[in-house]
Amino acid sequence: MGPHRLDSGGLMEQDRRTSTGVTRVASAVDPCTRAATFKALRPALDALASAAGDDPRLSAQARRVLRAVVRTGPQATLAIADLAARSSTPKTHVPGALAELEAHGYLARLAEIAPHLAAALPAGAPPGNTDPA
């Protein structure tokens, strides 16, 4: 199994490697359930963003990128270009901001709160893909 991501319609996709290539598999969660899930997680995600905002170890870019991640709605994506636009951070700086967030434990906390968001981070971004394939 490969990395997960949100597709343009907000569905969770997963790259599944097969002998003939990579196949995308989308979850069949209905839009109302997906929206309710995001709403239920909002207080914990807002608390995470607030903690990052108060953390002097984090750069302003890392704080903005985390804020963009935690404010991802059911119809948004976590592609680097989208994160860059929503965080007012240059595209080339987003991977570094994600690495900084990982180094200080914020992506691990994100994974505990909202595994679907952590798993949907751009490929190659922390927390590193542990799948060797």
Short mmCIF file of C-alpha atoms in Angstrom, two decimals:
data_model
loop_
_atom_site.label_atom_id
_atom_site.label_comp_id
_atom_site.label_asym_id
_atom_site.label_seq_id
_atom_site.Cartn_x
_atom_site.Cartn_y
_atom_site.Cartn_z
CA MET A 1 0.00 0.00 0.00
CA GLY A 2 1.21 3.49 -0.78
CA PRO A 3 0.50 6.99 0.48
CA HIS A 4 -2.98 8.38 1.09
CA ARG A 5 -4.21 11.77 -0.06
CA LEU A 6 -7.43 13.68 -0.44
CA ASP A 7 -8.64 13.87 -4.01
CA SER A 8 -10.15 17.03 -5.50
CA GLY A 9 -13.58 15.93 -4.29
CA GLY A 10 -12.35 15.43 -0.73
CA LEU A 11 -12.28 11.64 -0.92
CA MET A 12 -9.40 9.83 0.65
CA GLU A 13 -7.36 8.13 -2.02
CA GLN A 14 -4.70 5.53 -1.61
CA ASP A 15 -2.07 4.50 -4.12
CA ARG A 16 -2.14 0.74 -4.37
CA ARG A 17 0.76 -0.84 -6.19
CA THR A 18 -0.15 -3.68 -8.50
CA SER A 19 1.85 -5.73 -10.97
CA THR A 20 0.60 -3.45 -13.75
CA GLY A 21 1.26 -0.11 -12.04
CA VAL A 22 -0.36 2.13 -9.48
CA THR A 23 -4.11 2.12 -8.99
CA ARG A 24 -5.97 4.80 -7.05
CA VAL A 25 -8.61 3.57 -4.62
CA ALA A 26 -11.02 6.13 -3.15
CA SER A 27 -12.99 5.58 0.03
CA ALA A 28 -16.75 5.52 -0.24
CA VAL A 29 -17.49 7.90 2.64
CA ASP A 30 -20.53 9.99 1.83
CA PRO A 31 -20.19 13.80 1.87
CA CYS A 32 -22.35 14.28 4.99
CA THR A 33 -20.28 11.81 7.01
CA ARG A 34 -17.06 13.37 5.75
CA ALA A 35 -18.23 16.87 6.71
CA ALA A 36 -19.36 15.66 10.15
CA THR A 37 -15.96 14.05 10.73
CA PHE A 38 -14.14 17.28 9.91
CA LYS A 39 -16.52 19.26 12.17
CA ALA A 40 -16.02 16.85 15.09
CA LEU A 41 -12.24 17.15 14.84
CA ARG A 42 -12.22 20.96 14.59
CA PRO A 43 -11.69 21.71 18.35
CA ALA A 44 -8.69 19.37 18.63
CA LEU A 45 -7.21 20.64 15.36
CA ASP A 46 -7.67 24.26 16.44
CA ALA A 47 -5.95 23.47 19.76
CA LEU A 48 -3.01 21.96 17.85
CA ALA A 49 -2.70 25.06 15.66
CA SER A 50 -2.92 27.27 18.75
CA ALA A 51 -0.15 25.30 20.48
CA ALA A 52 2.03 25.69 17.39
CA GLY A 53 1.28 29.40 17.32
CA ASP A 54 2.64 29.70 20.87
CA ASP A 55 5.72 27.53 20.21
CA PRO A 56 8.81 29.76 19.85
CA ARG A 57 10.76 26.87 18.26
CA LEU A 58 8.63 27.03 15.10
CA SER A 59 9.18 29.39 12.21
CA ALA A 60 6.31 31.52 10.98
CA GLN A 61 6.19 29.41 7.80
CA ALA A 62 5.83 26.17 9.78
CA ARG A 63 3.01 27.71 11.82
CA ARG A 64 1.21 28.87 8.67
CA VAL A 65 1.60 25.48 6.96
CA LEU A 66 0.23 23.66 10.02
CA ARG A 67 -2.68 26.10 10.16
CA ALA A 68 -3.40 25.35 6.48
CA VAL A 69 -3.26 21.59 7.16
CA VAL A 70 -5.57 21.69 10.18
CA ARG A 71 -8.02 23.97 8.38
CA THR A 72 -8.27 21.61 5.44
CA GLY A 73 -11.94 21.08 4.76
CA PRO A 74 -13.61 18.06 3.23
CA GLN A 75 -13.29 19.54 -0.28
CA ALA A 76 -9.69 20.82 -0.03
CA THR A 77 -6.45 19.07 -0.93
CA LEU A 78 -3.10 18.78 0.78
CA ALA A 79 -1.02 19.09 -2.38
CA ILE A 80 2.10 21.21 -1.93
CA ALA A 81 0.76 23.91 -4.28
CA ASP A 82 -2.52 24.08 -2.34
CA LEU A 83 -0.75 24.20 1.04
CA ALA A 84 1.56 26.92 -0.30
CA ALA A 85 -1.37 29.01 -1.50
CA ARG A 86 -3.41 28.55 1.67
CA SER A 87 -0.43 29.28 3.95
CA SER A 88 1.09 32.16 1.96
CA THR A 89 4.33 30.18 1.87
CA PRO A 90 6.50 29.63 -1.23
CA LYS A 91 6.00 26.14 -2.68
CA THR A 92 9.68 25.38 -2.28
CA HIS A 93 9.47 26.08 1.48
CA VAL A 94 6.50 23.81 2.26
CA PRO A 95 8.53 20.56 2.54
CA GLY A 96 10.96 22.28 4.93
CA ALA A 97 8.07 23.59 7.03
CA LEU A 98 6.62 20.07 7.18
CA ALA A 99 10.03 18.70 8.22
CA GLU A 100 10.19 21.33 10.97
CA LEU A 101 6.72 20.37 12.18
CA GLU A 102 7.76 16.71 12.20
CA ALA A 103 10.95 17.47 14.14
CA HIS A 104 8.95 19.17 16.89
CA GLY A 105 6.25 16.49 17.11
CA TYR A 106 3.38 18.37 15.53
CA LEU A 107 2.80 15.89 12.71
CA ALA A 108 2.77 13.00 15.20
CA ARG A 109 0.12 14.88 17.19
CA LEU A 110 -1.77 15.53 13.96
CA ALA A 111 -1.68 11.79 13.19
CA GLU A 112 -3.21 11.05 16.61
CA ILE A 113 -6.01 13.57 16.10
CA ALA A 114 -6.71 13.18 12.39
CA PRO A 115 -4.87 10.25 10.79
CA HIS A 116 -6.60 10.94 7.48
CA LEU A 117 -4.98 14.39 7.29
CA ALA A 118 -1.52 13.18 8.33
CA ALA A 119 -1.71 10.34 5.80
CA ALA A 120 -2.79 12.77 3.07
CA LEU A 121 0.29 15.00 3.35
CA PRO A 122 2.27 15.30 0.11
CA ALA A 123 4.31 12.26 -0.89
CA GLY A 124 7.82 12.39 0.48
CA ALA A 125 6.81 14.86 3.18
CA PRO A 126 7.14 13.93 6.84
CA PRO A 127 6.04 11.82 8.54
CA GLY A 128 8.00 9.73 6.03
CA ASN A 129 6.34 6.96 4.13
CA THR A 130 7.35 3.78 5.95
CA ASP A 131 6.15 1.66 3.05
CA PRO A 132 9.30 0.63 1.13
CA ALA A 133 7.42 0.17 -2.15
#
